[in-house]
Short mmCIF file of C-alpha atoms and ligand atoms in Angstrom, two decimals:
data_model
loop_
_atom_site.label_atom_id
_atom_site.label_comp_id
_atom_site.label_asym_id
_atom_site.label_seq_id
_atom_site.Cartn_x
_atom_site.Cartn_y
_atom_site.Cartn_z
CA MET O 1 158.39 240.43 81.19
CA LEU O 2 154.84 241.33 80.26
CA ARG O 3 153.33 237.85 80.32
CA ASP O 4 149.60 237.13 80.46
CA SER O 5 147.86 234.13 81.98
CA PHE O 6 147.70 232.41 78.56
CA GLY O 7 151.49 232.56 78.18
CA ARG O 8 151.53 235.35 75.59
CA VAL O 9 154.31 237.89 76.04
CA ALA O 10 153.81 241.53 75.05
CA THR O 11 156.87 242.94 73.29
CA ASP O 12 155.13 245.37 70.92
CA LEU O 13 154.19 248.63 72.64
CA ARG O 14 151.74 250.89 70.82
CA VAL O 15 151.72 254.42 72.17
CA SER O 16 149.04 256.97 71.37
CA LEU O 17 150.60 260.43 71.26
CA THR O 18 147.31 262.29 71.02
CA ASP O 19 143.62 261.51 70.60
CA LYS O 20 143.20 264.51 68.25
CA CYS O 21 142.91 264.13 64.51
CA ASN O 22 142.68 266.34 61.44
CA LEU O 23 140.49 263.81 59.57
CA ARG O 24 137.10 262.35 60.43
CA CYS O 25 137.15 258.88 58.84
CA THR O 26 133.61 257.57 59.09
CA TYR O 27 134.71 254.21 60.57
CA CYS O 28 136.52 256.04 63.37
CA MET O 29 134.79 259.24 64.47
CA PRO O 30 131.81 261.49 63.71
CA PRO O 31 132.11 264.48 61.31
CA GLU O 32 131.96 266.96 64.19
CA GLY O 33 134.93 265.31 65.91
CA LEU O 34 135.08 264.34 69.57
CA ASP O 35 135.72 265.99 72.92
CA TRP O 36 139.51 265.83 72.91
CA LEU O 37 141.39 265.11 76.11
CA PRO O 38 142.33 268.30 77.98
CA ASN O 39 146.04 269.12 77.59
CA ALA O 40 146.70 268.68 81.31
CA GLN O 41 145.66 265.05 81.01
CA LEU O 42 148.00 264.27 78.13
CA LEU O 43 151.32 262.73 79.04
CA THR O 44 154.17 265.17 78.46
CA ALA O 45 156.99 264.15 76.13
CA ASP O 46 159.18 263.45 79.19
CA GLU O 47 156.47 261.24 80.73
CA ILE O 48 156.04 259.32 77.47
CA VAL O 49 159.76 258.74 77.16
CA ARG O 50 159.98 257.67 80.81
CA LEU O 51 157.28 255.03 80.36
CA VAL O 52 158.67 253.82 77.03
CA THR O 53 162.09 253.53 78.67
CA ILE O 54 160.63 251.39 81.46
CA GLY O 55 158.98 249.22 78.82
CA VAL O 56 162.18 248.77 76.84
CA GLU O 57 164.75 248.56 79.62
CA ARG O 58 162.83 246.54 82.19
CA LEU O 59 159.87 244.83 80.56
CA GLY O 60 161.16 243.36 77.32
CA VAL O 61 159.51 245.73 74.82
CA THR O 62 161.35 245.45 71.50
CA GLU O 63 159.03 247.40 69.17
CA VAL O 64 157.50 250.81 69.72
CA ARG O 65 154.73 252.09 67.46
CA TYR O 66 153.67 255.72 67.75
CA THR O 67 150.06 256.23 66.75
CA GLY O 68 146.95 258.12 67.79
CA GLY O 69 144.65 259.96 66.92
CA GLU O 70 147.08 261.53 64.52
CA PRO O 71 150.64 261.30 65.82
CA LEU O 72 151.98 263.91 63.36
CA LEU O 73 149.92 266.49 65.25
CA ARG O 74 152.11 266.02 68.30
CA ARG O 75 154.65 268.84 68.19
CA GLU O 76 157.35 266.95 70.08
CA LEU O 77 157.16 263.90 67.78
CA VAL O 78 160.68 264.20 66.34
CA ASP O 79 162.13 264.66 69.83
CA ILE O 80 160.18 261.67 71.17
CA VAL O 81 161.41 259.49 68.28
CA THR O 82 165.00 260.68 68.77
CA ARG O 83 164.90 259.74 72.44
CA THR O 84 163.24 256.39 71.71
CA THR O 85 165.79 255.31 69.12
CA ALA O 86 168.58 256.26 71.57
CA LEU O 87 167.41 253.62 74.08
CA ASP O 88 169.55 250.59 74.81
CA PRO O 89 168.58 247.99 73.69
CA ARG O 90 167.34 249.97 70.72
CA PRO O 91 163.73 249.12 69.89
CA GLN O 92 162.31 249.11 66.37
CA VAL O 93 160.42 252.40 66.10
CA SER O 94 157.61 253.02 63.63
CA LEU O 95 154.64 255.29 63.04
CA THR O 96 151.05 254.74 61.96
CA THR O 97 149.70 257.95 60.46
CA ASN O 98 147.17 259.43 58.08
CA GLY O 99 150.12 260.99 56.24
CA ILE O 100 149.02 264.64 56.47
CA GLY O 101 152.17 266.61 57.23
CA LEU O 102 154.48 263.72 56.43
CA ALA O 103 155.74 265.54 53.32
CA ARG O 104 157.21 268.15 55.67
CA LEU O 105 158.34 265.80 58.45
CA ALA O 106 159.56 262.60 56.77
CA GLU O 107 163.21 263.68 56.49
CA SER O 108 163.39 264.84 60.13
CA LEU O 109 161.75 261.64 61.30
CA ALA O 110 164.20 259.54 59.32
CA GLY O 111 167.01 261.64 60.81
CA ALA O 112 165.61 260.91 64.27
CA GLY O 113 166.00 257.21 63.54
CA LEU O 114 162.39 256.28 62.72
CA ASP O 115 162.52 252.90 60.99
CA ARG O 116 159.31 252.89 58.94
CA VAL O 117 155.76 254.18 58.52
CA ASN O 118 152.29 252.85 57.83
CA VAL O 119 150.03 255.36 56.10
CA SER O 120 146.26 255.06 55.89
CA LEU O 121 144.77 255.58 52.44
CA ASP O 122 141.33 254.20 51.61
CA THR O 123 140.81 255.59 48.11
CA LEU O 124 142.56 256.89 44.99
CA ASP O 125 139.74 259.34 44.33
CA PRO O 126 139.93 262.81 45.99
CA ALA O 127 136.13 263.12 45.97
CA THR O 128 135.66 259.76 47.72
CA PHE O 129 138.39 260.77 50.18
CA LYS O 130 136.46 263.93 51.02
CA GLN O 131 133.24 261.95 51.48
CA LEU O 132 134.95 259.36 53.66
CA ALA O 133 137.25 261.54 55.77
CA HIS O 134 135.21 264.77 55.69
CA ARG O 135 138.31 266.73 54.71
CA ASP O 136 139.75 267.57 51.28
CA ARG O 137 143.27 266.31 51.99
CA HIS O 138 143.84 263.48 49.50
CA ALA O 139 146.80 265.22 47.84
CA ASP O 140 148.53 265.71 51.20
CA VAL O 141 148.39 261.98 51.90
CA ILE O 142 149.78 261.08 48.47
CA ALA O 143 152.58 263.62 48.98
CA GLY O 144 153.25 262.25 52.48
CA LEU O 145 153.59 258.72 51.14
CA ALA O 146 156.05 259.82 48.47
CA ALA O 147 158.11 261.74 51.02
CA ALA O 148 158.24 258.75 53.37
CA ASP O 149 159.49 256.55 50.55
CA GLN O 150 162.02 259.18 49.48
CA ALA O 151 163.27 259.47 53.07
CA GLY O 152 163.83 255.70 53.22
CA LEU O 153 161.12 254.96 55.80
CA ARG O 154 160.60 251.57 54.13
CA PRO O 155 158.80 249.31 53.72
CA VAL O 156 156.09 251.93 53.32
CA LYS O 157 152.84 250.14 54.20
CA VAL O 158 149.40 251.42 53.22
CA ASN O 159 146.30 250.67 55.31
CA ALA O 160 142.90 250.62 53.62
CA VAL O 161 139.56 249.94 55.27
CA LEU O 162 137.01 248.90 52.65
CA MET O 163 133.42 250.02 53.12
CA ARG O 164 130.51 248.58 51.23
CA GLY O 165 129.23 250.92 48.54
CA VAL O 166 131.84 253.57 49.36
CA ASN O 167 135.25 252.29 48.26
CA ASP O 168 134.93 248.51 47.88
CA HIS O 169 135.07 248.93 44.09
CA GLU O 170 138.63 250.25 44.56
CA ALA O 171 140.28 247.10 45.87
CA VAL O 172 141.92 246.26 42.54
CA PRO O 173 142.96 249.82 41.56
CA LEU O 174 144.34 250.45 45.04
CA LEU O 175 146.48 247.34 44.86
CA ARG O 176 147.62 248.13 41.31
CA TRP O 177 148.64 251.65 42.36
CA CYS O 178 150.49 250.46 45.47
CA LEU O 179 152.36 247.87 43.40
CA GLU O 180 153.42 250.61 40.97
CA GLN O 181 154.61 252.85 43.79
CA GLY O 182 156.37 250.04 45.67
CA TYR O 183 154.13 250.31 48.76
CA GLU O 184 152.81 247.27 50.62
CA LEU O 185 149.01 247.48 50.76
CA ARG O 186 146.97 245.87 53.52
CA PHE O 187 143.19 245.70 53.52
CA ILE O 188 141.58 245.93 56.95
CA GLU O 189 138.26 244.55 58.13
CA GLN O 190 136.29 247.26 59.86
CA MET O 191 136.03 246.68 63.62
CA PRO O 192 133.42 247.89 66.15
CA LEU O 193 135.61 250.69 67.49
CA ASP O 194 134.03 253.81 66.02
CA ALA O 195 132.92 256.54 68.40
CA GLN O 196 129.41 256.59 66.91
CA HIS O 197 128.87 252.84 67.54
CA GLY O 198 127.72 252.56 63.91
CA TRP O 199 129.53 249.30 63.06
CA SER O 200 127.42 246.47 61.69
CA ARG O 201 128.60 243.05 60.67
CA ASP O 202 126.56 243.18 57.45
CA ASP O 203 128.28 246.35 56.30
CA MET O 204 131.77 245.02 57.01
CA VAL O 205 133.68 243.89 53.93
CA THR O 206 135.17 240.59 55.05
CA ALA O 207 138.61 239.13 54.38
CA ASP O 208 136.97 236.47 52.17
CA GLU O 209 135.24 239.15 50.12
CA ILE O 210 138.44 241.17 49.78
CA LEU O 211 140.35 238.12 48.55
CA ALA O 212 137.55 237.30 46.10
CA LEU O 213 137.70 240.87 44.74
CA LEU O 214 141.46 240.59 44.22
CA THR O 215 141.73 237.12 42.79
CA GLY O 216 139.80 238.18 39.67
CA SER O 217 142.78 240.36 38.70
CA PHE O 218 145.81 238.97 40.55
CA ASP O 219 147.33 235.60 41.27
CA LEU O 220 147.61 235.45 45.07
CA THR O 221 149.59 232.75 46.84
CA ALA O 222 150.10 232.32 50.57
CA ASP O 223 153.42 233.81 51.63
CA ASP O 224 155.31 230.96 53.29
CA LEU O 225 158.67 232.69 52.77
CA GLU O 226 158.27 234.76 55.92
CA GLU O 227 156.79 233.66 59.25
CA ARG O 228 153.59 235.48 60.13
CA GLY O 229 154.32 235.38 63.86
CA SER O 230 152.05 237.78 65.70
CA ALA O 231 151.34 240.03 62.70
CA PRO O 232 147.71 241.02 62.15
CA ALA O 233 148.20 240.89 58.39
CA GLU O 234 147.94 237.61 56.52
CA ARG O 235 150.27 238.21 53.56
CA PHE O 236 150.01 236.96 50.01
CA LEU O 237 152.55 237.06 47.18
CA VAL O 238 151.08 238.94 44.24
CA ASP O 239 151.63 237.35 40.83
CA GLY O 240 154.46 235.21 42.20
CA GLY O 241 156.05 238.01 44.26
CA PRO O 242 158.20 239.57 45.53
CA ALA O 243 155.44 242.17 46.00
CA ARG O 244 152.89 241.31 48.69
CA VAL O 245 149.42 242.30 49.78
CA GLY O 246 148.06 241.85 53.28
CA VAL O 247 144.61 241.21 54.64
CA ILE O 248 143.92 242.08 58.28
CA GLY O 249 140.85 240.02 59.17
CA SER O 250 140.53 241.12 62.81
CA VAL O 251 136.88 240.07 62.98
CA THR O 252 136.51 236.97 60.79
CA ARG O 253 140.10 235.70 61.08
CA PRO O 254 141.20 236.82 64.54
CA PHE O 255 144.85 236.57 65.52
CA CYS O 256 144.49 237.08 69.28
CA GLY O 257 146.10 233.73 70.12
CA ALA O 258 149.48 235.08 68.98
CA CYS O 259 148.99 238.63 70.29
CA ASP O 260 152.17 240.37 71.50
CA ARG O 261 150.72 243.87 71.94
CA VAL O 262 150.14 246.25 74.76
CA ARG O 263 148.95 249.84 74.52
CA LEU O 264 149.56 253.11 76.28
CA THR O 265 146.94 255.82 75.76
CA ALA O 266 147.77 259.51 75.37
CA ASP O 267 146.56 260.05 78.95
CA GLY O 268 148.83 257.37 80.36
CA GLN O 269 146.55 254.35 80.72
CA VAL O 270 147.86 250.87 79.99
CA ARG O 271 145.40 248.83 77.93
CA ASN O 272 146.18 245.15 77.61
CA CYS O 273 143.94 244.80 74.51
CA LEU O 274 142.41 247.00 71.83
CA PHE O 275 139.06 245.82 73.20
CA ALA O 276 139.93 245.97 76.91
CA THR O 277 137.19 247.27 79.17
CA GLU O 278 139.57 248.15 81.98
CA GLU O 279 142.74 250.23 82.07
CA SER O 280 145.62 250.70 84.49
CA ASP O 281 146.40 254.32 85.32
CA LEU O 282 150.16 254.88 85.11
CA LYS O 283 149.82 258.65 84.69
CA THR O 284 148.31 259.27 88.12
CA ALA O 285 150.76 256.89 89.75
CA MET O 286 153.66 258.63 88.00
CA ARG O 287 152.43 262.10 88.94
CA ASP O 288 151.98 260.92 92.54
CA GLY O 289 155.67 260.04 92.64
CA ALA O 290 155.73 256.30 91.84
CA SER O 291 159.21 254.88 91.20
CA ASP O 292 160.15 253.10 87.97
CA ASP O 293 159.90 249.78 89.87
CA GLU O 294 156.37 250.59 91.02
CA LEU O 295 155.28 251.64 87.52
CA ALA O 296 156.77 248.48 86.05
CA ALA O 297 154.95 246.34 88.64
CA ARG O 298 151.59 247.98 87.80
CA TRP O 299 152.24 247.40 84.11
CA VAL O 300 153.08 243.72 84.65
CA ALA O 301 149.89 243.27 86.68
CA ALA O 302 147.78 244.97 83.97
CA VAL O 303 149.08 242.64 81.25
CA SER O 304 148.62 239.55 83.44
CA ARG O 305 144.85 240.22 83.40
CA LYS O 306 144.61 240.20 79.59
CA ARG O 307 141.69 238.21 78.21
CA ALA O 308 142.04 235.47 75.60
CA GLY O 309 140.71 237.61 72.75
CA HIS O 310 138.44 240.41 71.64
CA GLY O 311 135.24 238.38 71.96
CA ILE O 312 133.41 240.25 69.17
CA ASP O 313 131.45 237.05 68.50
CA ASP O 314 130.44 236.51 72.13
CA PRO O 315 126.82 237.37 72.95
CA SER O 316 128.18 239.35 75.92
CA PHE O 317 130.54 241.46 73.75
CA LEU O 318 130.68 245.11 74.77
CA GLN O 319 132.34 247.71 72.58
CA PRO O 320 134.98 249.55 74.66
CA SER O 321 133.85 252.96 75.85
CA ARG O 322 136.86 254.63 74.24
CA PRO O 323 136.91 254.81 70.43
CA MET O 324 139.89 253.70 68.30
CA SER O 325 141.25 257.25 68.06
CA ALA O 326 141.51 257.53 71.84
CA ILE O 327 142.88 254.01 72.39
CA GLY O 328 145.63 254.26 69.81
CA GLY O 329 144.94 252.16 66.73
N1 LIG H 1 142.43 243.13 66.45
C1 LIG H 1 143.50 243.90 66.39
N2 LIG H 1 143.74 244.61 65.28
C2 LIG H 1 144.83 245.36 65.27
C3 LIG H 1 145.73 245.45 66.34
N3 LIG H 1 146.72 246.29 66.02
C4 LIG H 1 146.46 246.71 64.79
N4 LIG H 1 145.32 246.14 64.32
C5 LIG H 1 144.68 246.33 63.02
O1 LIG H 1 145.70 246.43 62.07
C6 LIG H 1 145.58 247.67 61.39
C7 LIG H 1 146.93 248.15 60.97
O2 LIG H 1 147.68 248.50 62.09
P1 LIG H 1 149.07 249.22 61.94
O3 LIG H 1 149.19 250.24 63.00
O4 LIG H 1 149.25 249.69 60.56
O5 LIG H 1 150.17 248.13 62.23
P2 LIG H 1 150.29 246.58 62.02
O6 LIG H 1 149.72 246.19 60.73
O7 LIG H 1 149.66 245.96 63.18
O8 LIG H 1 151.85 246.31 62.12
P3 LIG H 1 153.03 246.22 61.04
O9 LIG H 1 152.59 245.38 59.90
O10 LIG H 1 154.12 245.62 61.82
O11 LIG H 1 153.39 247.58 60.61
C8 LIG H 1 144.84 248.56 62.37
O12 LIG H 1 144.12 249.53 61.68
C9 LIG H 1 143.90 247.60 63.03
O13 LIG H 1 142.76 247.47 62.22
C10 LIG H 1 145.43 244.69 67.49
O14 LIG H 1 146.15 244.70 68.48
N5 LIG H 1 144.32 243.94 67.46
C1 LIG H 2 143.15 254.85 64.63
S1 LIG H 2 144.25 255.19 63.32
C2 LIG H 2 145.53 256.11 64.14
C3 LIG H 2 146.67 256.52 63.27
C4 LIG H 2 146.36 257.47 62.12
N1 LIG H 2 145.45 258.49 62.45
C5 LIG H 2 145.88 256.66 60.93
O1 LIG H 2 144.73 256.82 60.53
O2 LIG H 2 146.69 255.89 60.41
C6 LIG H 2 145.15 253.63 63.04
C7 LIG H 2 144.54 252.69 62.05
O3 LIG H 2 143.29 252.28 62.53
C8 LIG H 2 142.43 252.08 61.45
N2 LIG H 2 141.06 252.13 61.94
C9 LIG H 2 140.40 253.17 62.48
N3 LIG H 2 139.15 252.81 62.83
C10 LIG H 2 139.03 251.50 62.50
C11 LIG H 2 137.97 250.55 62.62
N4 LIG H 2 136.79 250.87 63.12
N5 LIG H 2 138.22 249.29 62.21
C12 LIG H 2 139.41 248.95 61.67
N6 LIG H 2 140.44 249.80 61.54
C13 LIG H 2 140.25 251.05 61.94
C14 LIG H 2 142.78 253.20 60.50
O4 LIG H 2 142.41 252.93 59.19
C15 LIG H 2 144.28 253.28 60.65
O5 LIG H 2 144.91 252.48 59.69
S1 LIG H 3 141.46 256.56 61.37
FE1 LIG H 3 143.21 257.86 61.90
S2 LIG H 3 143.01 259.53 60.41
FE2 LIG H 3 141.05 258.57 60.42
S3 LIG H 3 139.85 259.74 61.92
FE3 LIG H 3 140.74 257.95 62.99
S4 LIG H 3 142.59 258.72 63.90
FE4 LIG H 3 141.98 260.17 62.28
S1 LIG H 4 142.03 242.23 69.88
FE1 LIG H 4 143.25 242.28 71.78
S2 LIG H 4 144.05 240.20 72.05
FE2 LIG H 4 143.29 240.36 69.94
S3 LIG H 4 145.13 240.90 68.76
FE3 LIG H 4 144.10 242.83 69.30
S4 LIG H 4 145.03 243.50 71.21
FE4 LIG H 4 145.59 241.36 70.91
#
């Protein structure tokens, strides 16, 4: 098992399939993009599946999330999903994506056994989308969401990061639209994980602010029907339910005490936390001929060193050197 020194057990493996992206969301990366990892450093599809298999068969991983960067840019995605859903015991397999290309791929992904998707959408306005993501692709995301729903990749969840003066006036319309479409919206507090190191606490729209924006228009009640467990999102029933909205207050309402996550970067590094400052290099070990037992032992050791939490409020807090897109959000 992947147990840390605080007794938390990691069962949710988040795998970054690439650090590349076709958007440039301001809270994530600069408009000019980043120096992407060279192809030779990326894990191959076979290497990804080998490590995921070790996680599932030997280390107790029960959920696999493919993310990035933008996972839909990875050509072998459908094959990787097919091979992941064929594992025994079968893990839950999901995708976090910006939705561009999902209109074309949703059916194949559902056919490969993908269980569900989370799609990022911060605005209903194409012009704001272009300002925020530096690309004119709003319509592609909307089409991707519809295709995911049509293909049965439900519940379709929508992730929105609110930014002061940019899209914070859209909290209510975004929720109204998601309710109409049958998508579950979650608002996310912005974290200090952007490549430009531009995050500031004053600019972050907090969970309290988000809830205040919503309660003017909706009746929100705590969702005690379903256990929150380790989920980042605090969920609320909207107008009595059954529809829900989530708030992911990573900074002001941290959920590290219940964390069950471990990450694998696109270049084969195990990260025991989103904010980890050290990594364990499984790619080099694997390419040097390490056995499955040896890789599993390295992985167990990496998780055992996990810290209690992200420490954003500690005076000694250091933003990780890798940005969110390279870690796997
Ligand atoms: N602090 C922290 N935030 C996380 C972590 N994982 C995800 N998040 C935040 O939650 C947001 C949504 O993540 P998703 O990939 O959609 O998945 P999720 O909400 O964690 O999971 P599901 O609800 O099960 O689909 C991310 O953009 C992050 O802001 C984590 O390990 N730590
Ligand atoms: C890094 S992205 C990777 C997957 C895909 N490209 C996407 O955007 O969904 C995963 C999630 O992280 C969120 N994210 C990116 N930068 C963030 C930040 N600085 N703080 C909080 N969430 C962030 C995005 O909004 C997205 O929902
Ligand atoms: S949040 Fe996702 S879509 Fe936006 S730039 Fe980062 S990786 Fe790309
Ligand atoms: S910040 Fe680290 S410890 Fe906290 S929930 Fe995220 S991955 Fe887990």
